[in-house]
Amino acid sequence: MPQLRDSSNQGPGNTTSRSPDYDSFHRIFGVETEYGVSVTGTDKPCDPGQVAMMMFAPILSRTRSTNTYLENGSRLYLDVGSHPEYATAEARDPATALTQDLAGESIMRRLALGAQQRLRKTHGEHAAIHLFKDNVDSAGHAFGCHENYLVRRYVSLPIIKAQLLPFLVTRQLLTGAGRVTQNGFEITQRAAFLDEGVSSSTTRFRPMVNTRDEPHADPDEFRRLHVIIGDSNRSQWATKMKLATTHLVLCAIESAAKQGVVASGFECCALTDPSRSNKAMSADLSCSKPVVQLEDIDAFRTMQQKLGLRPTVFADGQHSDAVTALEIQYLYLDIVSRFIESHRVQIEQSLPNTDCSDILCEWRTALDALDAKDFSTLSDRVDWVAKYQLLSEMAKRNPALSEVQARQIDMDYHDIVNGSIYSSLVAHGLMKTLVTDDAAEHAVENPPEDTRAALRGAFVRQALDAGATFTCDWTHLKTTAPTRHTAELIDPFAFTPDSEYQQLMESL
């Protein structure tokens, strides 16, 4: 089994010059989305790899690379396996990260439609490119949607495993995208493909949280929490909720760790086997079975009693040795709610565009709906519920609906180019939206104004306009022609130009 690897200090930090945001609950959010590609209707063979390269032809002609940064501060690249990938620019707020994620959808859609138009000239007028914002293709190959959270370095990796992982596994009741499998419908797309809870490996093992130490910030202050367990969501509500609720849980964990106290209240939720619990939770469409095995069930029941939460009693009148995913979610919600009561000002300051009271209300409303088996209440915001109810209704109308047809409906839901199901749900008011089309289109060209993405985006725009030869990544900007200049952007919260950055921009 892989060992947890931590390459820096685990104390509260001992740097002399810290980021002004270090001693706060401020956070940087990011979402990386890999898209699946397929093509149908061609007159002659054309594989997904060819299609992906056709999509990136405009990018290649402009930057001579399939790995580039855009004017909105994001990263666009062609990943291993010919998966187009979009990584959002750094955002201070879940609502901003959501808007940037939707901008990525728009950019990918434009690239695919442009490639489709060119493909029809060479492969027939009925050629269609399908771009899937999901996590499993028709052949059963898995790819990811990764969330990134900037976390204070004094939060150790064992704390992440014990206190955050149970939340990440069980939050999928609200954020799972749903999937048709040979064994029936499941809540999540990736449960069958994740082997480990926390690991630095990405090849030999597939972890739920990757601990490879790439903070993209001062490594003495921060770590980048790279969450792999999440599904790609079409629901805007689900994307915002998974980012916002995870932030609130992390705030409580950070607060305890900063005080040198291991106990945040979440430690009683530590899982005996995260992978097994994840798979069992995903298969439980009732959301009420005791499928999550804990390391210390007695500690969990004691915490429930302390918080005034009722343990689930099953048909035989006995309490199980395991717990339901809902029980864990209710415990996290209760602890987070109490934490916010005593830290409201600081939490509100950490969320410039999101109301934490609204998040708590939405969280509780959704859990109560699942607890009451009132799934229809959530069909306009929870992807797996929307998809499952749609498939159930279609099966009622057509009892002969085959697994192949169900899989086609499943895939269509995630097709952002030629799919019709999700857009139809939105058009008929059957799926909540939180971001206007105009706001998403604005984010295609413009980075968030309150992170270093604003500086990166301005540099990329000016360098392209000047015809300069340049490179950049999350923390560095560089020109090599006509002159050589560099600038470092080590603080992801900083958006005010320093002298080094100003000299770089003046050279253009």
Coordinates of C-alpha atoms in Angstrom, one line a residue:
M1 CA 0.0 0.0 0.0
P2 CA 1.4 3.4 -0.9
Q3 CA 2.5 5.6 2.0
L4 CA 1.4 9.2 2.6
R5 CA 4.1 11.6 1.5
D6 CA 4.5 15.1 2.9
S7 CA 7.6 17.0 1.7
S8 CA 7.3 20.0 4.0
N9 CA 6.6 21.1 7.5
Q10 CA 3.5 20.0 9.4
G11 CA 3.5 22.8 11.9
P12 CA 1.7 26.1 11.6
G13 CA 4.5 27.4 9.4
N14 CA 7.7 29.4 10.2
T15 CA 8.2 31.6 7.2
T16 CA 9.0 35.2 7.9
S17 CA 7.1 36.7 5.0
R18 CA 3.7 35.1 4.6
S19 CA 0.9 35.7 2.1
P20 CA -1.6 38.3 3.6
D21 CA -4.3 35.6 3.1
Y22 CA -2.4 32.9 5.1
D23 CA -4.0 33.7 8.4
S24 CA -7.6 33.7 7.1
F25 CA -10.1 31.2 5.7
H26 CA -9.5 32.6 2.2
R27 CA -9.1 29.9 -0.4
I28 CA -8.2 29.4 -4.0
F29 CA -10.5 27.0 -6.0
G30 CA -9.9 25.4 -9.4
V31 CA -11.6 22.7 -11.5
E32 CA -9.8 20.5 -14.1
T33 CA -12.1 18.7 -16.6
E34 CA -11.1 16.0 -19.0
Y35 CA -13.5 15.6 -21.9
G36 CA -14.3 12.4 -23.8
V37 CA -14.3 12.5 -27.6
S38 CA -16.1 10.3 -30.2
V39 CA -17.2 10.8 -33.8
T40 CA -20.2 9.3 -35.6
G41 CA -21.6 9.5 -39.1
T42 CA -18.4 9.6 -41.1
D43 CA -18.0 8.2 -44.6
K44 CA -14.6 6.8 -43.8
P45 CA -12.7 5.9 -40.6
C46 CA -11.8 8.7 -38.2
D47 CA -10.6 8.0 -34.6
P48 CA -11.0 10.2 -31.5
G49 CA -7.3 11.0 -31.6
Q50 CA -7.7 12.6 -35.0
V51 CA -10.7 14.5 -33.9
A52 CA -8.9 15.8 -30.8
M53 CA -6.0 17.1 -33.0
M54 CA -8.5 18.7 -35.3
M55 CA -10.1 20.5 -32.4
F56 CA -6.7 21.8 -31.3
A57 CA -5.7 22.9 -34.8
P58 CA -6.5 26.6 -34.1
I59 CA -4.6 26.5 -30.9
L60 CA -1.6 24.9 -32.6
S61 CA -1.6 27.6 -35.3
R62 CA -1.6 30.3 -32.7
T63 CA 0.7 29.0 -30.0
R64 CA 2.5 26.0 -31.8
S65 CA 1.5 23.8 -28.8
T66 CA -1.4 21.7 -27.6
N67 CA -0.6 22.9 -24.1
T68 CA -1.3 26.6 -23.6
Y69 CA -2.7 29.3 -21.3
L70 CA -5.5 31.5 -22.4
E71 CA -6.4 35.2 -22.0
N72 CA -8.9 34.3 -19.3
G73 CA -6.0 32.8 -17.2
S74 CA -7.0 29.2 -17.7
R75 CA -5.0 26.3 -19.1
L76 CA -6.1 24.4 -22.2
Y77 CA -4.3 21.2 -23.3
L78 CA -4.6 17.8 -24.9
D79 CA -4.0 15.2 -22.2
V80 CA -2.9 11.6 -22.4
G81 CA -5.3 9.5 -24.3
S82 CA -6.4 12.3 -26.6
H83 CA -8.6 13.9 -23.9
P84 CA -9.1 17.6 -24.3
E85 CA -8.7 19.2 -20.8
Y86 CA -9.5 22.6 -19.4
A87 CA -8.2 23.8 -16.1
T88 CA -10.0 26.9 -14.7
A89 CA -8.1 30.0 -13.7
E90 CA -7.7 30.5 -10.0
A91 CA -10.9 31.7 -8.3
R92 CA -11.5 32.9 -4.7
D93 CA -15.1 31.8 -4.7
P94 CA -17.1 28.7 -5.7
A95 CA -19.5 30.9 -7.8
T96 CA -16.5 32.3 -9.7
A97 CA -15.0 28.8 -10.2
L98 CA -18.4 27.6 -11.5
T99 CA -18.5 30.5 -14.1
Q100 CA -14.9 29.7 -15.2
D101 CA -15.9 26.0 -15.6
L102 CA -18.8 27.0 -17.8
A103 CA -16.4 29.2 -19.8
G104 CA -14.4 26.0 -20.4
E105 CA -17.5 24.2 -21.7
S106 CA -18.0 27.1 -24.1
I107 CA -14.4 27.1 -25.3
M108 CA -14.5 23.3 -25.8
R109 CA -17.8 23.5 -27.6
R110 CA -16.5 26.1 -30.1
L111 CA -13.4 24.0 -30.8
A112 CA -15.5 20.9 -31.4
L113 CA -18.0 22.7 -33.7
G114 CA -15.1 24.2 -35.7
A115 CA -13.5 20.8 -36.1
Q116 CA -16.9 19.3 -37.0
Q117 CA -17.4 21.8 -39.8
R118 CA -14.0 21.0 -41.2
L119 CA -14.5 17.2 -40.7
R120 CA -17.7 17.3 -42.8
K121 CA -15.7 18.6 -45.8
T122 CA -13.5 15.5 -45.8
H123 CA -15.6 12.8 -44.1
G124 CA -19.1 13.4 -45.1
E125 CA -21.8 15.9 -44.3
H126 CA -23.3 13.8 -41.5
A127 CA -20.1 13.6 -39.5
A128 CA -20.8 14.5 -35.9
I129 CA -18.3 15.2 -33.1
H130 CA -19.5 14.3 -29.6
L131 CA -17.7 15.8 -26.6
F132 CA -18.6 14.3 -23.3
K133 CA -18.4 16.1 -20.0
D134 CA -18.4 12.8 -18.0
N135 CA -15.9 10.3 -16.6
V136 CA -16.4 7.0 -18.4
D137 CA -16.5 6.4 -22.1
S138 CA -18.5 3.7 -24.0
A139 CA -15.5 1.3 -23.8
G140 CA -15.3 1.6 -20.0
H141 CA -12.2 3.8 -19.9
A142 CA -12.2 6.3 -17.0
F143 CA -11.0 9.9 -17.0
G144 CA -11.4 12.6 -14.4
C145 CA -12.8 15.8 -13.1
H146 CA -10.3 17.1 -10.5
E147 CA -11.0 19.8 -7.9
N148 CA -8.2 21.9 -6.4
Y149 CA -8.3 23.6 -3.0
L150 CA -5.5 25.7 -1.6
V151 CA -5.0 24.4 2.0
R152 CA -2.7 25.6 4.8
R153 CA 0.4 23.5 5.1
Y154 CA -0.2 22.7 8.8
V155 CA -3.1 20.5 7.8
S156 CA -1.3 17.1 7.6
L157 CA -2.1 14.4 5.1
P158 CA -3.3 11.9 7.8
I159 CA -5.8 14.5 8.9
I160 CA -7.0 14.8 5.3
K161 CA -7.4 11.0 5.1
A162 CA -9.3 10.7 8.4
Q163 CA -11.4 13.8 8.5
L164 CA -12.0 15.0 4.9
L165 CA -12.2 11.7 3.0
P166 CA -15.5 10.5 4.6
F167 CA -17.1 13.8 3.6
L168 CA -15.8 13.5 0.0
V169 CA -17.1 9.9 -0.3
T170 CA -20.6 10.7 1.1
R171 CA -21.1 14.1 -0.5
Q172 CA -21.7 12.2 -3.8
L173 CA -25.3 11.8 -2.6
L174 CA -25.6 15.4 -3.8
T175 CA -22.9 15.6 -6.5
G176 CA -22.8 12.2 -8.2
A177 CA -23.4 12.4 -11.9
G178 CA -25.0 8.9 -12.2
R179 CA -24.1 6.1 -14.6
V180 CA -25.7 3.2 -16.3
T181 CA -23.6 0.1 -15.7
Q182 CA -24.0 -3.6 -16.5
N183 CA -25.2 -4.1 -12.9
G184 CA -27.7 -1.3 -13.1
F185 CA -27.8 2.4 -12.3
E186 CA -25.3 3.9 -9.9
I187 CA -25.0 7.3 -8.1
T188 CA -21.4 8.0 -9.2
Q189 CA -19.4 7.5 -12.3
R190 CA -15.9 6.9 -10.8
A191 CA -16.6 4.6 -7.8
A192 CA -15.6 1.4 -9.8
F193 CA -12.2 3.0 -10.8
L194 CA -10.8 4.4 -7.6
D195 CA -8.6 2.0 -5.6
E196 CA -7.1 4.1 -2.8
G197 CA -8.2 6.8 -0.4
V198 CA -5.1 9.0 -0.3
S199 CA -2.0 8.5 -2.3
S200 CA 0.7 10.3 -4.4
S201 CA 0.4 7.7 -7.1
T202 CA -1.7 8.3 -10.3
T203 CA -0.8 5.2 -12.4
R204 CA -0.3 2.1 -10.2
F205 CA -3.1 3.2 -7.9
R206 CA -6.1 5.5 -8.5
P207 CA -6.5 7.6 -5.3
M208 CA -9.5 9.7 -4.3
V209 CA -7.2 12.4 -3.2
N210 CA -3.8 12.8 -4.8
T211 CA -1.0 14.0 -2.5
R212 CA 1.6 14.8 -5.1
D213 CA 3.2 17.9 -3.7
E214 CA 2.7 20.6 -6.3
P215 CA 1.2 23.6 -4.4
H216 CA 1.6 26.2 -7.2
A217 CA 2.2 28.6 -4.2
D218 CA 4.7 29.0 -1.4
P219 CA 5.3 25.4 -0.3
D220 CA 6.1 26.5 3.3
E221 CA 2.6 28.0 3.5
F222 CA 0.3 26.0 1.4
R223 CA -0.5 22.7 -0.2
R224 CA -2.7 22.1 -3.2
L225 CA -5.4 19.6 -2.2
H226 CA -6.0 17.6 -5.5
V227 CA -9.4 15.9 -5.2
I228 CA -10.0 13.2 -7.8
I229 CA -13.1 11.5 -6.4
G230 CA -15.6 13.9 -7.9
D231 CA -17.7 13.4 -11.0
S232 CA -18.0 15.9 -13.9
N233 CA -21.3 17.7 -13.3
R234 CA -23.7 19.2 -15.9
S235 CA -25.7 20.6 -13.0
Q236 CA -24.4 24.1 -12.1
W237 CA -25.9 23.6 -8.6
A238 CA -23.9 20.5 -8.0
T239 CA -20.6 22.1 -9.1
K240 CA -21.1 25.0 -6.8
M241 CA -22.3 22.9 -3.9
K242 CA -19.4 20.5 -4.0
L243 CA -16.9 23.4 -4.0
A244 CA -18.7 25.4 -1.3
T245 CA -19.4 22.6 1.1
T246 CA -15.9 21.2 0.8
H247 CA -14.5 24.7 1.6
L248 CA -16.6 25.0 4.7
V249 CA -15.5 21.5 5.9
L250 CA -11.9 22.5 5.2
C251 CA -12.3 25.7 7.2
A252 CA -13.3 23.7 10.3
I253 CA -10.4 21.3 9.8
E254 CA -7.9 24.1 9.3
S255 CA -9.1 25.9 12.4
A256 CA -8.5 22.9 14.6
A257 CA -5.1 22.1 13.0
K258 CA -4.0 25.7 13.5
Q259 CA -4.7 25.5 17.2
G260 CA -2.7 22.3 17.4
V261 CA -5.8 20.3 18.1
V262 CA -6.3 17.2 16.0
A263 CA -10.0 16.9 16.9
S264 CA -12.4 18.9 14.7
G265 CA -15.3 16.5 15.4
F266 CA -14.9 14.8 12.0
E267 CA -12.3 12.3 13.2
C268 CA -15.0 9.9 14.3
C269 CA -16.0 9.5 10.6
A270 CA -12.7 7.8 9.6
L271 CA -13.3 5.0 7.1
T272 CA -11.9 1.5 7.4
D273 CA -11.9 1.0 3.6
P274 CA -12.7 4.1 1.6
S275 CA -12.8 2.3 -1.7
R276 CA -15.2 -0.3 -0.5
S277 CA -17.5 2.3 1.1
N278 CA -17.4 4.4 -2.0
K279 CA -18.5 1.5 -4.2
A280 CA -21.2 0.4 -1.7
M281 CA -22.5 4.0 -1.4
S282 CA -22.7 4.4 -5.1
A283 CA -24.8 1.3 -5.6
D284 CA -27.3 2.3 -2.8
L285 CA -30.0 4.3 -4.7
S286 CA -32.2 4.3 -1.5
C287 CA -29.4 6.3 0.2
S288 CA -30.5 4.7 3.4
K289 CA -28.5 1.4 3.8
P290 CA -25.7 1.1 6.4
V291 CA -22.9 0.7 3.8
V292 CA -20.2 2.8 5.2
Q293 CA -17.8 1.0 7.5
L294 CA -16.1 3.2 10.2
E295 CA -12.9 2.7 12.2
D296 CA -14.7 3.5 15.4
I297 CA -18.4 3.1 15.3
D298 CA -18.7 3.8 19.0
A299 CA -17.0 7.2 18.7
F300 CA -19.4 8.1 15.8
R301 CA -22.5 7.2 17.9
T302 CA -21.1 9.2 20.8
M303 CA -20.7 12.2 18.6
Q304 CA -24.2 11.8 17.2
Q305 CA -25.5 11.8 20.7
K306 CA -23.5 14.8 21.7
L307 CA -24.8 16.8 18.7
G308 CA -28.4 15.6 19.3
L309 CA -28.5 13.6 16.0
R310 CA -30.6 10.5 15.9
P311 CA -28.9 7.3 14.8
T312 CA -30.6 5.4 12.0
V313 CA -32.7 2.4 13.4
F314 CA -33.2 -0.4 10.9
A315 CA -36.1 -2.8 10.3
D316 CA -35.0 -5.3 13.0
G317 CA -34.9 -2.5 15.6
Q318 CA -31.1 -2.8 16.0
H319 CA -28.4 -0.3 15.2
S320 CA -26.0 -1.5 12.5
D321 CA -22.2 -1.7 13.0
A322 CA -22.0 0.5 9.9
V323 CA -23.6 3.8 9.1
T324 CA -25.5 5.3 6.2
A325 CA -23.9 8.0 3.9
L326 CA -26.8 10.3 5.0
E327 CA -25.8 9.9 8.7
I328 CA -22.3 11.0 7.9
Q329 CA -23.5 14.0 5.9
Y330 CA -25.8 15.1 8.6
L331 CA -22.9 15.0 11.1
Y332 CA -20.7 17.1 8.9
L333 CA -23.5 19.6 8.3
D334 CA -24.2 19.9 12.0
I335 CA -20.5 20.5 12.9
V336 CA -20.0 22.9 10.1
S337 CA -23.1 24.9 11.1
R338 CA -21.9 25.2 14.7
F339 CA -18.5 26.2 13.4
I340 CA -19.9 29.0 11.2
E341 CA -21.9 30.3 14.2
S342 CA -18.7 31.1 16.0
H343 CA -16.7 32.2 12.9
R344 CA -19.3 33.8 10.7
V345 CA -17.5 37.0 9.9
Q346 CA -14.3 35.2 8.9
I347 CA -16.2 32.7 6.8
E348 CA -18.2 35.3 5.1
Q349 CA -15.0 37.2 4.2
S350 CA -13.7 34.0 2.6
L351 CA -16.7 33.8 0.2
P352 CA -17.0 37.1 -1.6
N353 CA -19.7 35.9 -4.0
T354 CA -21.4 33.1 -2.0
D355 CA -23.7 33.3 1.0
C356 CA -22.7 30.6 3.5
S357 CA -26.2 30.6 5.0
D358 CA -27.6 29.8 1.6
I359 CA -25.2 26.9 1.2
L360 CA -26.1 25.5 4.6
C361 CA -29.8 25.8 3.8
E362 CA -29.4 24.1 0.4
W363 CA -27.3 21.4 2.0
R364 CA -29.9 20.6 4.7
T365 CA -32.8 20.8 2.3
A366 CA -31.2 18.3 -0.1
L367 CA -30.3 15.9 2.7
D368 CA -33.8 16.1 4.1
A369 CA -35.2 15.3 0.7
L370 CA -33.1 12.2 0.4
D371 CA -34.0 11.2 3.9
A372 CA -37.7 11.5 3.1
K373 CA -37.2 9.7 -0.2
D374 CA -38.5 12.8 -1.9
F375 CA -36.2 12.4 -4.8
S376 CA -38.3 14.4 -7.2
T377 CA -37.5 17.6 -5.2
L378 CA -33.9 17.2 -6.3
S379 CA -34.4 16.3 -10.0
D380 CA -33.7 19.9 -11.0
R381 CA -30.3 20.1 -9.4
V382 CA -28.8 16.7 -8.6
D383 CA -27.4 15.0 -11.8
W384 CA -27.9 11.4 -10.8
V385 CA -31.4 12.0 -9.7
A386 CA -32.3 13.9 -12.8
K387 CA -30.8 11.2 -15.0
Y388 CA -32.3 8.3 -13.0
Q389 CA -35.8 9.8 -13.1
L390 CA -35.6 10.4 -16.8
L391 CA -34.5 6.8 -17.5
S392 CA -37.3 5.5 -15.2
E393 CA -39.9 7.5 -17.0
M394 CA -38.7 6.3 -20.4
A395 CA -38.7 2.7 -19.2
K396 CA -42.3 3.1 -18.2
R397 CA -43.2 4.4 -21.6
N398 CA -41.1 1.8 -23.3
P399 CA -40.8 -1.4 -21.2
A400 CA -38.5 -2.8 -23.9
L401 CA -35.9 -0.1 -23.3
S402 CA -32.5 -1.9 -23.6
E403 CA -29.3 -1.4 -21.7
V404 CA -27.7 -0.1 -24.9
Q405 CA -30.5 2.5 -25.3
A406 CA -30.2 3.5 -21.6
R407 CA -26.4 4.0 -22.1
Q408 CA -27.1 6.2 -25.2
I409 CA -29.4 8.4 -23.1
D410 CA -26.8 8.5 -20.4
M411 CA -24.1 9.6 -22.8
D412 CA -26.4 12.2 -24.5
Y413 CA -26.9 13.9 -21.2
H414 CA -23.2 14.6 -21.0
D415 CA -22.6 15.5 -24.7
I416 CA -22.0 19.3 -24.8
V417 CA -21.9 19.5 -28.6
N418 CA -24.6 17.4 -30.1
G419 CA -26.4 16.2 -27.1
S420 CA -30.1 17.3 -26.6
I421 CA -31.3 16.0 -23.3
Y422 CA -29.6 18.3 -20.8
S423 CA -30.2 21.4 -22.9
S424 CA -33.9 20.4 -23.2
L425 CA -34.2 20.0 -19.4
V426 CA -32.8 23.5 -19.0
A427 CA -35.0 25.0 -21.7
H428 CA -38.1 23.5 -20.0
G429 CA -37.1 24.8 -16.6
L430 CA -36.5 21.3 -15.3
M431 CA -32.8 21.9 -14.4
K432 CA -31.6 24.8 -12.3
T433 CA -29.1 27.2 -13.7
L434 CA -27.1 29.7 -11.6
V435 CA -25.0 31.5 -14.2
T436 CA -26.3 33.4 -17.1
D437 CA -25.0 32.7 -20.7
D438 CA -23.7 36.3 -20.8
A439 CA -21.6 35.8 -17.6
A440 CA -20.2 32.5 -18.9
E441 CA -19.3 34.1 -22.3
H442 CA -17.6 37.0 -20.4
A443 CA -15.5 34.5 -18.6
V444 CA -14.3 33.0 -21.9
E445 CA -12.3 36.2 -22.5
N446 CA -11.8 37.5 -19.0
P447 CA -10.0 36.0 -15.9
P448 CA -11.2 36.5 -12.3
E449 CA -10.1 40.0 -11.3
D450 CA -9.1 39.1 -7.7
T451 CA -6.4 36.4 -8.2
R452 CA -3.1 36.2 -10.0
A453 CA -5.1 34.9 -13.0
A454 CA -5.8 38.5 -13.8
L455 CA -2.0 39.1 -14.2
R456 CA -1.5 35.9 -16.3
G457 CA -4.5 36.7 -18.5
A458 CA -3.3 40.2 -19.2
F459 CA 0.2 38.9 -20.0
V460 CA -1.0 36.3 -22.4
R461 CA -3.3 38.8 -24.2
Q462 CA -0.5 41.4 -24.6
A463 CA 2.1 38.8 -25.6
L464 CA -0.1 37.5 -28.3
D465 CA -1.0 40.9 -29.6
A466 CA 2.7 41.8 -29.7
G467 CA 3.7 38.6 -31.5
A468 CA 6.2 37.8 -28.8
T469 CA 7.7 34.4 -28.1
F470 CA 6.6 33.5 -24.6
T471 CA 5.9 30.8 -22.1
C472 CA 4.0 30.7 -18.9
D473 CA 2.6 28.3 -16.3
W474 CA 0.7 28.8 -13.0
T475 CA 3.5 30.6 -11.2
H476 CA 5.9 31.9 -13.9
L477 CA 5.7 34.2 -17.0
K478 CA 8.5 34.5 -19.5
T479 CA 9.3 36.1 -22.8
T480 CA 12.3 35.0 -24.9
A481 CA 11.9 37.2 -28.0
P482 CA 12.2 40.0 -28.9
T483 CA 13.6 40.4 -25.3
R484 CA 14.1 38.1 -22.3
H485 CA 12.1 38.9 -19.2
T486 CA 10.6 36.9 -16.4
A487 CA 8.1 37.4 -13.6
E488 CA 7.1 35.1 -10.8
L489 CA 3.5 34.8 -9.5
I490 CA 4.0 32.8 -6.3
D491 CA 1.0 34.2 -4.4
P492 CA -2.2 33.0 -6.0
F493 CA -4.2 35.6 -4.1
A494 CA -2.1 38.5 -5.4
F495 CA -3.5 40.5 -8.3
T496 CA -1.6 43.8 -8.0
P497 CA 1.3 44.1 -10.4
D498 CA 4.8 44.3 -8.8
S499 CA 7.8 45.9 -10.4
E500 CA 9.0 42.6 -11.9
Y501 CA 5.7 42.1 -13.6
Q502 CA 5.5 45.7 -14.8
Q503 CA 8.9 45.5 -16.4
L504 CA 7.8 42.3 -18.2
M505 CA 4.7 44.0 -19.5
E506 CA 6.6 47.1 -20.6
S507 CA 8.9 44.9 -22.6
L508 CA 6.0 44.0 -24.7

